[in-house]
Tab-separated table of C-alpha atoms in Angstrom:
chain	number	residue	atom	x	y	z
D	13	UNK	CA	-20.160	-0.307	3.807
D	14	UNK	CA	-18.963	1.879	0.900
D	15	UNK	CA	-15.446	3.283	0.756
D	16	UNK	CA	-15.385	6.572	2.667
D	17	UNK	CA	-12.400	8.139	0.906
D	18	UNK	CA	-10.152	7.156	-1.987
D	19	UNK	CA	-6.798	5.582	-1.203
D	20	UNK	CA	-5.336	4.372	-4.483
D	21	UNK	CA	-7.186	7.161	-6.321
D	22	UNK	CA	-6.301	9.840	-3.792
D	23	UNK	CA	-4.499	11.884	-6.472
D	24	UNK	CA	-6.448	10.602	-9.476
D	25	UNK	CA	-9.868	12.302	-9.813
D	26	UNK	CA	-12.370	9.449	-10.016
D	27	UNK	CA	-16.131	9.288	-9.475
D	28	UNK	CA	-17.708	9.847	-7.032
D	29	UNK	CA	-14.897	11.978	-5.550
D	30	UNK	CA	-13.697	13.779	-8.662
D	31	UNK	CA	-14.074	14.367	-12.383
D	32	UNK	CA	-11.885	12.128	-14.587
D	33	UNK	CA	-11.444	15.067	-16.961
D	34	UNK	CA	-9.268	16.724	-14.293
D	35	UNK	CA	-6.697	13.932	-14.257
D	36	UNK	CA	-3.051	14.804	-14.802
D	37	UNK	CA	0.354	13.321	-14.129
D	38	UNK	CA	1.374	13.575	-10.457
D	39	UNK	CA	5.072	14.434	-10.352
D	40	UNK	CA	7.424	13.866	-7.424
D	41	UNK	CA	6.790	17.269	-5.820
D	42	UNK	CA	3.004	16.934	-6.025
D	43	UNK	CA	3.205	13.375	-4.703
D	44	UNK	CA	5.266	14.383	-1.656
D	45	UNK	CA	3.066	17.430	-1.020
D	46	UNK	CA	0.048	15.136	-0.676
D	47	UNK	CA	1.670	12.696	1.748
D	48	UNK	CA	3.617	10.571	-0.697
D	49	UNK	CA	6.705	8.636	0.472
D	50	UNK	CA	5.611	9.038	4.105
D	51	UNK	CA	5.155	5.282	4.265
D	52	UNK	CA	8.684	4.750	2.942
D	53	UNK	CA	10.160	7.026	5.597
D	54	UNK	CA	8.359	5.090	8.328
D	55	UNK	CA	9.485	1.796	6.842
D	56	UNK	CA	13.129	2.894	6.721
D	57	UNK	CA	12.961	3.651	10.447
D	58	UNK	CA	11.965	0.026	11.067
D	59	UNK	CA	13.852	-3.248	10.886
D	60	UNK	CA	13.189	-5.052	7.579
D	61	UNK	CA	11.495	-7.989	9.295
D	62	UNK	CA	9.204	-5.593	11.169
D	63	UNK	CA	8.042	-4.125	7.845
D	64	UNK	CA	7.175	-7.598	6.589
D	65	UNK	CA	5.215	-8.239	9.777
D	66	UNK	CA	3.127	-5.093	9.190
D	67	UNK	CA	2.274	-6.249	5.655
D	68	UNK	CA	1.440	-9.719	6.983
D	69	UNK	CA	-0.737	-8.225	9.730
D	70	UNK	CA	-2.681	-6.213	7.149
D	71	UNK	CA	-3.538	-9.472	5.338
D	72	UNK	CA	-2.926	-7.697	2.041
D	73	UNK	CA	-3.630	-10.110	-0.810
D	74	UNK	CA	-2.105	-9.793	-4.246
D	75	UNK	CA	-4.126	-7.649	-6.633
D	76	UNK	CA	-2.754	-9.244	-9.808
D	77	UNK	CA	-5.103	-12.209	-10.008
D	78	UNK	CA	-4.172	-15.025	-7.632
D	79	UNK	CA	-4.853	-13.171	-4.370
D	80	UNK	CA	-1.900	-14.733	-2.522
D	81	UNK	CA	-1.009	-12.953	0.774
D	82	UNK	CA	1.766	-10.459	-0.036
D	83	UNK	CA	3.430	-10.514	3.375
D	84	UNK	CA	3.640	-14.290	3.325
D	85	UNK	CA	5.240	-14.182	-0.122
D	86	UNK	CA	7.816	-11.671	1.159
D	87	UNK	CA	8.702	-13.999	4.044
D	88	UNK	CA	9.582	-16.927	1.741
D	89	UNK	CA	12.966	-15.497	0.732
D	90	UNK	CA	16.092	-17.309	1.957
D	91	UNK	CA	18.652	-15.454	4.127
D	92	UNK	CA	20.927	-12.896	2.459
D	93	UNK	CA	24.166	-14.254	1.030
D	94	UNK	CA	25.690	-11.029	-0.309
D	95	UNK	CA	24.638	-11.756	-3.886
D	96	UNK	CA	21.943	-10.127	-6.021
D	97	UNK	CA	18.287	-10.412	-5.062
D	98	UNK	CA	15.503	-9.110	-7.277
D	99	UNK	CA	12.049	-7.583	-7.248
D	100	UNK	CA	10.085	-7.900	-10.474
D	101	UNK	CA	6.916	-5.853	-10.850
D	102	UNK	CA	4.245	-7.344	-13.071
D	103	UNK	CA	2.934	-4.414	-15.128
D	104	UNK	CA	2.173	-6.607	-18.137
D	105	UNK	CA	-1.626	-6.362	-17.664
D	106	UNK	CA	-2.535	-8.412	-20.714
D	107	UNK	CA	-5.628	-10.108	-19.266
D	108	UNK	CA	-8.598	-9.148	-21.504
D	109	UNK	CA	-10.977	-6.804	-19.721
D	110	UNK	CA	-8.258	-5.471	-17.387
D	111	UNK	CA	-6.981	-1.888	-17.393
D	112	UNK	CA	-6.662	-0.866	-13.725
D	113	UNK	CA	-2.851	-0.779	-13.546
D	114	UNK	CA	-2.714	1.399	-16.636
D	115	UNK	CA	-4.502	4.167	-14.731
D	116	UNK	CA	-1.899	4.113	-11.939
D	117	UNK	CA	0.944	4.122	-14.474
D	118	UNK	CA	-0.647	6.987	-16.404
D	119	UNK	CA	-1.259	9.349	-13.522
D	120	UNK	CA	0.350	8.297	-10.208
D	121	UNK	CA	3.339	5.974	-10.811
D	122	UNK	CA	5.146	7.251	-7.696
D	123	UNK	CA	2.576	5.383	-5.595
D	124	UNK	CA	3.922	2.138	-7.042
D	125	UNK	CA	7.547	3.303	-6.797
D	126	UNK	CA	7.070	3.951	-3.080
D	127	UNK	CA	5.811	0.388	-2.650
D	128	UNK	CA	8.791	-0.896	-4.638
D	129	UNK	CA	11.232	0.923	-2.358
D	130	UNK	CA	9.482	-0.404	0.766
D	131	UNK	CA	9.564	-3.962	-0.561
D	132	UNK	CA	13.259	-3.652	-1.445
D	133	UNK	CA	14.042	-2.497	2.085
D	134	UNK	CA	11.877	-5.135	3.766
D	135	UNK	CA	13.110	-8.063	1.659
D	136	UNK	CA	16.694	-6.816	1.196
D	137	UNK	CA	16.462	-6.666	-2.599
D	138	UNK	CA	19.046	-4.610	-4.439
D	139	UNK	CA	17.516	-4.514	-7.937
D	140	UNK	CA	13.943	-3.976	-9.154
D	141	UNK	CA	12.638	-4.523	-12.672
D	142	UNK	CA	9.254	-3.185	-13.722
D	143	UNK	CA	8.076	-5.429	-16.555
D	144	UNK	CA	5.609	-3.278	-18.512
D	145	UNK	CA	3.306	-4.438	-21.272
D	146	UNK	CA	4.803	-3.934	-24.728
D	147	UNK	CA	1.726	-2.089	-26.028
D	148	UNK	CA	1.862	0.471	-23.204
D	149	UNK	CA	3.887	3.048	-25.144
D	150	UNK	CA	2.567	6.205	-23.434
D	151	UNK	CA	2.630	4.518	-20.021
D	152	UNK	CA	6.255	3.481	-20.521
D	153	UNK	CA	7.249	7.100	-21.188
D	154	UNK	CA	5.365	8.304	-18.102
D	155	UNK	CA	6.856	5.573	-15.930
D	156	UNK	CA	10.388	6.367	-17.063
D	157	UNK	CA	9.788	10.013	-16.191
D	158	UNK	CA	8.736	9.008	-12.670
D	159	UNK	CA	11.748	6.696	-12.271
D	160	UNK	CA	14.056	9.539	-13.318
D	161	UNK	CA	12.415	11.798	-10.724
D	162	UNK	CA	12.833	9.099	-8.074
D	163	UNK	CA	16.550	8.811	-8.872
D	164	UNK	CA	16.956	12.607	-8.836
D	165	UNK	CA	15.389	12.709	-5.361
D	166	UNK	CA	17.473	9.832	-3.970
D	167	UNK	CA	14.744	7.205	-3.746
D	168	UNK	CA	17.007	4.914	-5.795
D	169	UNK	CA	20.604	4.994	-6.956
D	170	UNK	CA	23.867	6.053	-5.350
D	171	UNK	CA	23.396	7.770	-2.001
D	172	UNK	CA	19.671	6.913	-1.925
D	173	UNK	CA	17.413	6.666	1.127
D	174	UNK	CA	17.606	2.889	0.847
D	175	UNK	CA	21.376	2.930	1.113
D	176	UNK	CA	23.310	-0.067	-0.077
D	177	UNK	CA	21.670	-3.484	-0.014
D	178	UNK	CA	23.886	-6.555	-0.289
D	179	UNK	CA	26.761	-4.136	-0.867
D	180	UNK	CA	25.091	-2.515	-3.896
D	181	UNK	CA	23.165	0.660	-4.612
D	182	UNK	CA	19.421	0.031	-4.851
D	183	UNK	CA	18.472	0.210	-8.528
D	184	UNK	CA	15.112	0.325	-10.304
D	185	UNK	CA	14.705	-0.277	-14.039
D	186	UNK	CA	11.865	-0.488	-16.518
D	187	UNK	CA	11.805	-3.442	-18.923
D	188	UNK	CA	9.386	-3.429	-21.865
D	189	UNK	CA	7.682	-6.646	-22.890
D	190	UNK	CA	7.028	-7.761	-26.448
D	191	UNK	CA	3.257	-8.142	-26.308
D	192	UNK	CA	2.714	-11.779	-25.266
D	193	UNK	CA	-0.178	-12.696	-22.954
D	194	UNK	CA	1.795	-15.574	-21.475
D	195	UNK	CA	4.413	-13.157	-20.079
D	196	UNK	CA	1.823	-12.045	-17.543
D	197	UNK	CA	2.426	-15.416	-15.875
D	198	UNK	CA	5.188	-14.834	-13.338
D	199	UNK	CA	7.728	-17.367	-14.590
D	200	UNK	CA	7.012	-16.575	-18.236
D	201	UNK	CA	7.741	-12.977	-17.259
D	202	UNK	CA	11.082	-14.029	-15.756
D	203	UNK	CA	12.066	-15.918	-18.896
D	204	UNK	CA	11.252	-12.884	-21.026
D	205	UNK	CA	13.133	-10.595	-18.644
D	206	UNK	CA	16.208	-12.781	-19.096
D	207	UNK	CA	15.951	-12.420	-22.874
D	208	UNK	CA	14.516	-15.858	-23.540
D	209	UNK	CA	11.294	-17.070	-25.122
D	210	UNK	CA	8.395	-16.356	-22.753
D	211	UNK	CA	7.737	-19.933	-21.691
D	212	UNK	CA	6.520	-20.558	-18.123
D	213	UNK	CA	8.825	-22.600	-15.926
D	214	UNK	CA	8.135	-25.815	-14.102
D	215	UNK	CA	7.912	-25.223	-10.337
D	216	UNK	CA	9.633	-25.928	-7.976
D	217	UNK	CA	11.981	-24.176	-7.647
D	218	UNK	CA	9.768	-21.195	-6.930
D	219	UNK	CA	10.860	-17.624	-7.749
D	220	UNK	CA	11.502	-16.819	-4.083
D	221	UNK	CA	14.336	-19.359	-4.207
D	222	UNK	CA	15.428	-19.274	-7.864
D	223	UNK	CA	13.769	-16.512	-9.865
D	224	UNK	CA	15.332	-13.903	-12.135
D	225	UNK	CA	18.799	-15.024	-13.288
D	226	UNK	CA	18.581	-17.926	-10.831
D	227	UNK	CA	18.493	-15.634	-7.799
D	228	UNK	CA	15.830	-15.114	-5.077
D	229	UNK	CA	13.050	-12.954	-6.518
D	230	UNK	CA	9.800	-11.394	-5.325
D	231	UNK	CA	7.103	-10.855	-7.964
D	232	UNK	CA	4.254	-8.440	-7.209
D	233	UNK	CA	1.577	-6.671	-9.209
D	234	UNK	CA	1.450	-2.877	-9.693
D	235	UNK	CA	-1.683	-2.393	-7.576
D	236	UNK	CA	-0.361	-4.639	-4.796
D	237	UNK	CA	2.748	-2.506	-4.392
D	238	UNK	CA	0.743	0.720	-4.763
D	239	UNK	CA	-1.195	0.019	-1.549
D	240	UNK	CA	1.911	-0.869	0.491
D	241	UNK	CA	2.895	2.780	1.106
D	242	UNK	CA	-0.474	3.744	2.637
D	243	UNK	CA	-0.424	0.599	4.791
D	244	UNK	CA	2.995	1.481	6.249
D	245	UNK	CA	1.928	5.089	6.704
D	246	UNK	CA	-1.426	4.450	8.389
D	247	UNK	CA	-1.071	0.944	9.779
D	248	UNK	CA	-2.449	-2.550	9.288
D	249	UNK	CA	-5.461	-1.924	11.517
D	250	UNK	CA	-6.516	1.040	9.364
D	251	UNK	CA	-6.298	-1.123	6.235
D	252	UNK	CA	-8.482	-3.802	7.835
D	253	UNK	CA	-11.294	-1.323	8.485
D	254	UNK	CA	-12.000	-1.507	4.744
D	255	UNK	CA	-13.128	-4.375	2.587
D	256	UNK	CA	-14.660	-7.583	3.818
D	257	UNK	CA	-13.446	-9.677	6.727
D	258	UNK	CA	-13.800	-13.397	7.343
D	259	UNK	CA	-17.256	-14.865	7.735
D	260	UNK	CA	-18.234	-16.147	11.160
D	261	UNK	CA	-16.634	-19.487	11.904
D	262	UNK	CA	-13.889	-19.148	9.302
D	263	UNK	CA	-10.461	-19.791	10.916
D	264	UNK	CA	-7.931	-16.922	11.012
D	265	UNK	CA	-5.568	-18.962	8.838
D	266	UNK	CA	-7.871	-18.279	5.869
D	267	UNK	CA	-6.992	-14.887	4.307
D	268	UNK	CA	-9.790	-12.332	4.298
D	269	UNK	CA	-10.669	-9.706	1.671
D	270	UNK	CA	-9.559	-6.563	3.473
D	271	UNK	CA	-8.862	-3.213	1.874
D	272	UNK	CA	-9.910	-1.160	-1.125
D	273	UNK	CA	-9.643	-2.443	-4.685
D	274	UNK	CA	-9.562	-0.970	-8.171
D	275	UNK	CA	-12.445	-2.344	-10.235
D	276	UNK	CA	-12.447	-1.978	-13.984
D	277	UNK	CA	-15.884	-2.104	-15.574
D	278	UNK	CA	-16.541	-2.378	-19.299
D	279	UNK	CA	-18.992	-3.891	-21.736
D	280	UNK	CA	-22.693	-3.039	-21.876
D	281	UNK	CA	-22.740	-0.240	-19.288
D	282	UNK	CA	-23.238	3.493	-19.681
D	283	UNK	CA	-20.061	4.709	-17.955
D	284	UNK	CA	-17.170	2.232	-18.280
D	285	UNK	CA	-13.963	2.987	-16.400
D	286	UNK	CA	-11.848	2.226	-13.330
D	287	UNK	CA	-13.332	2.851	-9.898
D	288	UNK	CA	-12.073	2.336	-6.352
D	289	UNK	CA	-14.289	0.560	-3.851
D	290	UNK	CA	-14.089	-1.825	-0.929
D	291	UNK	CA	-13.670	-5.500	-1.653
D	292	UNK	CA	-17.029	-7.165	-1.248
D	293	UNK	CA	-19.066	-4.665	-3.270
D	294	UNK	CA	-21.902	-6.379	-5.113
D	295	UNK	CA	-21.686	-6.729	-8.877
D	296	UNK	CA	-25.095	-5.060	-9.162
D	297	UNK	CA	-23.945	-2.057	-7.122
D	298	UNK	CA	-20.799	-1.691	-9.205
D	299	UNK	CA	-22.898	-1.680	-12.381
D	300	UNK	CA	-25.603	0.656	-11.123
D	301	UNK	CA	-23.590	3.069	-8.965
D	302	UNK	CA	-20.376	3.312	-10.968
D	303	UNK	CA	-21.205	1.855	-14.384
D	304	UNK	CA	-24.256	4.054	-14.808
D	305	UNK	CA	-26.551	1.057	-15.225
D	306	UNK	CA	-27.089	-1.255	-18.164
D	307	UNK	CA	-26.635	0.394	-21.540
D	308	UNK	CA	-29.867	1.108	-23.408
D	309	UNK	CA	-31.949	0.043	-20.427
D	310	UNK	CA	-31.476	-3.622	-21.301
D	311	UNK	CA	-31.459	-6.468	-18.796
D	312	UNK	CA	-28.352	-7.998	-17.268
D	313	UNK	CA	-27.398	-11.425	-18.618
D	314	UNK	CA	-23.849	-12.194	-17.485
D	315	UNK	CA	-20.587	-10.692	-16.261
D	316	UNK	CA	-16.978	-11.737	-16.275
D	317	UNK	CA	-15.800	-10.888	-12.720
D	318	UNK	CA	-12.093	-10.364	-13.258
D	319	UNK	CA	-10.707	-10.973	-16.719
D	320	UNK	CA	-11.897	-13.719	-19.063
D	321	UNK	CA	-9.811	-16.444	-17.381
D	322	UNK	CA	-12.154	-16.332	-14.377
D	323	UNK	CA	-15.222	-17.597	-16.242
D	324	UNK	CA	-18.642	-15.917	-16.047
D	325	UNK	CA	-21.298	-15.041	-13.505
D	326	UNK	CA	-24.770	-16.196	-14.534
D	327	UNK	CA	-27.947	-14.167	-14.861
D	328	UNK	CA	-29.028	-15.181	-11.344
D	329	UNK	CA	-25.694	-14.003	-9.898
D	330	UNK	CA	-26.227	-10.298	-10.546
D	331	UNK	CA	-25.773	-9.539	-6.841
D	332	UNK	CA	-22.583	-11.558	-6.433
D	333	UNK	CA	-20.126	-10.078	-3.937
D	334	UNK	CA	-16.819	-9.193	-5.577
D	335	UNK	CA	-14.275	-10.451	-3.069
D	336	UNK	CA	-11.655	-13.204	-2.938
D	337	UNK	CA	-14.289	-15.773	-1.913
D	338	UNK	CA	-16.264	-15.300	-5.139
D	339	UNK	CA	-14.948	-18.521	-6.666
D	340	UNK	CA	-16.222	-20.748	-3.892
D	341	UNK	CA	-19.598	-18.999	-3.674
D	342	UNK	CA	-20.465	-18.460	-7.327
D	343	UNK	CA	-18.668	-21.245	-9.230
D	344	UNK	CA	-16.051	-19.140	-11.011
D	345	UNK	CA	-12.285	-19.475	-10.851
D	346	UNK	CA	-11.857	-16.382	-8.652
D	347	UNK	CA	-11.894	-12.589	-8.484
D	348	UNK	CA	-8.851	-12.319	-10.729
D	349	UNK	CA	-7.976	-8.749	-11.645
D	350	UNK	CA	-11.490	-7.425	-10.874
D	351	UNK	CA	-11.891	-6.356	-14.492
D	352	UNK	CA	-15.660	-6.757	-14.773
D	353	UNK	CA	-17.024	-7.221	-18.304
D	354	UNK	CA	-20.816	-6.830	-18.412
D	355	UNK	CA	-23.058	-8.538	-20.983
D	356	UNK	CA	-26.695	-7.635	-21.650
D	357	UNK	CA	-29.696	-9.764	-22.612
D	358	UNK	CA	-28.892	-9.667	-26.335
D	359	UNK	CA	-25.380	-11.097	-25.970
D	360	UNK	CA	-24.699	-14.172	-28.089
D	361	UNK	CA	-22.983	-16.446	-25.583
D	362	UNK	CA	-21.768	-18.823	-28.270
D	363	UNK	CA	-20.035	-15.980	-30.072
D	364	UNK	CA	-18.685	-14.604	-26.763
D	365	UNK	CA	-17.148	-17.957	-25.802
D	366	UNK	CA	-15.764	-18.478	-29.295
D	367	UNK	CA	-14.052	-15.097	-29.034
D	368	UNK	CA	-12.526	-15.967	-25.663
D	369	UNK	CA	-11.224	-19.351	-26.777
D	370	UNK	CA	-9.859	-17.947	-30.029
D	371	UNK	CA	-7.764	-15.630	-27.849
D	372	UNK	CA	-6.399	-18.506	-25.761
D	373	UNK	CA	-5.621	-20.584	-28.853
D	374	UNK	CA	-3.683	-17.656	-30.287
D	375	UNK	CA	-1.805	-16.854	-27.063
D	376	UNK	CA	-0.850	-20.382	-25.976
D	377	UNK	CA	2.942	-20.559	-25.893
D	378	UNK	CA	2.806	-24.120	-27.240
D	379	UNK	CA	5.030	-25.645	-24.577
D	380	UNK	CA	2.371	-28.021	-23.199
D	381	UNK	CA	0.561	-30.354	-25.607
D	382	UNK	CA	-2.857	-30.300	-23.823
D	383	UNK	CA	-2.943	-26.485	-24.014
D	384	UNK	CA	-1.420	-26.148	-27.475
D	385	UNK	CA	-3.735	-28.726	-29.043
D	386	UNK	CA	-6.713	-28.398	-26.712
D	387	UNK	CA	-7.260	-24.663	-27.154
D	388	UNK	CA	-7.029	-25.134	-30.910
D	389	UNK	CA	-9.616	-27.918	-30.847
D	390	UNK	CA	-11.951	-25.859	-28.667
D	391	UNK	CA	-11.629	-22.893	-31.010
D	392	UNK	CA	-12.431	-24.995	-34.113
D	393	UNK	CA	-15.412	-26.632	-32.432
D	394	UNK	CA	-16.855	-23.300	-31.304
D	395	UNK	CA	-16.451	-21.849	-34.792
D	396	UNK	CA	-18.386	-24.862	-36.077
D	397	UNK	CA	-21.143	-24.485	-33.484
D	398	UNK	CA	-21.439	-20.765	-34.210
D	399	UNK	CA	-21.823	-21.541	-37.927
D	400	UNK	CA	-24.690	-23.902	-37.147
D	401	UNK	CA	-22.815	-27.098	-37.988
D	402	UNK	CA	-22.380	-28.427	-34.456
D	403	UNK	CA	-24.114	-31.303	-32.679
D	404	UNK	CA	-25.012	-32.071	-29.083
D	405	UNK	CA	-21.983	-34.374	-29.029
D	406	UNK	CA	-19.799	-31.311	-29.628
D	407	UNK	CA	-21.082	-29.749	-26.394
D	408	UNK	CA	-20.069	-32.845	-24.461
D	409	UNK	CA	-16.680	-32.805	-26.168
D	410	UNK	CA	-16.166	-29.134	-25.268
D	411	UNK	CA	-16.614	-29.954	-21.588
D	412	UNK	CA	-14.453	-33.057	-21.805
D	413	UNK	CA	-11.546	-31.347	-23.565
D	414	UNK	CA	-11.657	-28.233	-21.358
D	415	UNK	CA	-11.756	-30.297	-18.171
D	416	UNK	CA	-8.757	-32.358	-19.260
D	417	UNK	CA	-6.290	-29.488	-19.550
D	418	UNK	CA	-4.849	-27.056	-17.071
D	419	UNK	CA	-2.479	-26.777	-14.133
D	420	UNK	CA	-5.232	-27.842	-11.745
D	421	UNK	CA	-5.851	-31.161	-13.517
D	422	UNK	CA	-2.042	-31.321	-13.574
D	423	UNK	CA	-1.585	-31.512	-17.332
D	424	UNK	CA	0.069	-28.128	-18.009
D	425	UNK	CA	2.812	-25.993	-16.501
D	426	UNK	CA	0.873	-22.743	-16.132
D	427	UNK	CA	-2.723	-21.599	-15.802
D	428	UNK	CA	-3.447	-20.403	-19.345
D	429	UNK	CA	-5.305	-23.642	-20.066
D	430	UNK	CA	-7.219	-23.227	-16.809
D	431	UNK	CA	-8.508	-19.905	-18.107
D	432	UNK	CA	-9.847	-21.633	-21.214
D	433	UNK	CA	-11.213	-24.451	-19.060
D	434	UNK	CA	-13.178	-22.127	-16.770
D	435	UNK	CA	-14.437	-19.979	-19.623
D	436	UNK	CA	-15.893	-23.093	-21.295
D	437	UNK	CA	-17.242	-24.830	-18.209
D	438	UNK	CA	-18.930	-21.749	-16.724
D	439	UNK	CA	-20.444	-20.686	-20.048
D	440	UNK	CA	-21.810	-24.160	-20.752
D	441	UNK	CA	-23.047	-24.784	-17.204
D	442	UNK	CA	-24.745	-21.419	-16.796
D	443	UNK	CA	-25.995	-20.883	-20.356
D	444	UNK	CA	-26.544	-24.408	-21.621
D	445	UNK	CA	-29.778	-23.401	-23.321
D	446	UNK	CA	-28.005	-20.836	-25.503
D	447	UNK	CA	-25.642	-23.504	-26.807
D	448	UNK	CA	-28.279	-26.222	-27.136
D	449	UNK	CA	-30.313	-23.994	-29.453
D	450	UNK	CA	-27.353	-23.722	-31.835
D	451	UNK	CA	-26.655	-27.442	-32.357
D	452	UNK	CA	-28.360	-30.440	-33.934
D	453	UNK	CA	-28.723	-33.904	-32.480
D	454	UNK	CA	-26.746	-35.496	-35.297
D	455	UNK	CA	-24.357	-34.381	-38.000
D	456	UNK	CA	-25.521	-35.017	-41.564
D	457	UNK	CA	-22.926	-35.456	-44.276
D	458	UNK	CA	-23.829	-34.447	-47.813
D	459	UNK	CA	-23.758	-37.205	-50.456
D	460	UNK	CA	-21.834	-34.851	-52.668
D	461	UNK	CA	-19.032	-35.050	-50.140
D	462	UNK	CA	-18.835	-38.807	-49.589
D	463	UNK	CA	-19.947	-39.739	-53.105
D	464	UNK	CA	-23.093	-41.616	-54.140
D	465	UNK	CA	-22.990	-45.377	-53.973
């Protein structure tokens, strides 16, 4: 069932409900006039634990990539001890093919700020840091404007609606990143926030116990927090009328895919952009209804479902359902950020994979040897295959190297290597013929190189 009315895009004109050319910044007054901060007022009338229970009941899953249940994450915090407790908001958005959070930051940042305030009340957090991508210069200026408006209207600061938490005024700050992909990983983000090199941390301890500055910390994505206000305002049952529930026979302990979602669509489509729809929409419907169909009338070949770290959907997976179960059903890593990159029939898959792996080789922080060396090896091998100098043995080596690195094989601290792994394995498995055509059975070495005997 399609989404009946926009939720996240309520104030941001977006097809099919509005014309993107009419978009403008929604200030505090306009936000309140259209029902903004109503969810915060309801939350403040409730006990903190009751707010967490509402979020848990909604089965809201994180919109930043992993899809972990937000309410469960909020419940992991230890009891208050009178010392600082932090919320860090991941607005880094450095995953290639992803630009959904940027739209919220550009036009309706108060929606996220409302979610931040609700989370601070529910989890008893006295300080929030919004970690924004270093390249988001215009978005940083807009966000700071919204934060200033929130302070002026007593959302945060001395005498705010939140009151004092742990004996301190509730504060909200923006922190600008320095442009590193790895700082989108939650513990790499924390290291950067503390002024250190953005290297991911070994876990445990987990951020809920020892996060920013060694204190209990909740880390949520922009879009995750943006939907919290509407959930508190309209209820968990309302939220669960949207999206896709559990399949028959699936136990209730398995999180469902409830609610609306922002889908970014780019690549070989006629109308790229960000669109709001229910989780569970088919890839084909997203392309045809919102993307305006395949560019130039060409045929569909592949799609990246949610940022390049998720791998690719094959040609026969055009109708794949975009929900949190996509990984299990269609042999990709997951839904990720729902940044769908579409590729047409003329796409060179060898070149596409080489481009992806070159990115990972460049962005590896270098802390873990399998990732530091492995992504470099993969990049060199793909450059060789693209140039026509590869052999069938190289294809086997690509799979072997990729499958030997990553947090899931247990050889690296974070998931950057897993992104490279899934990009390689899904490309090779689903488009083996494209790669086989570009390699030889054996490698011939010129006599001019080894010298004549």
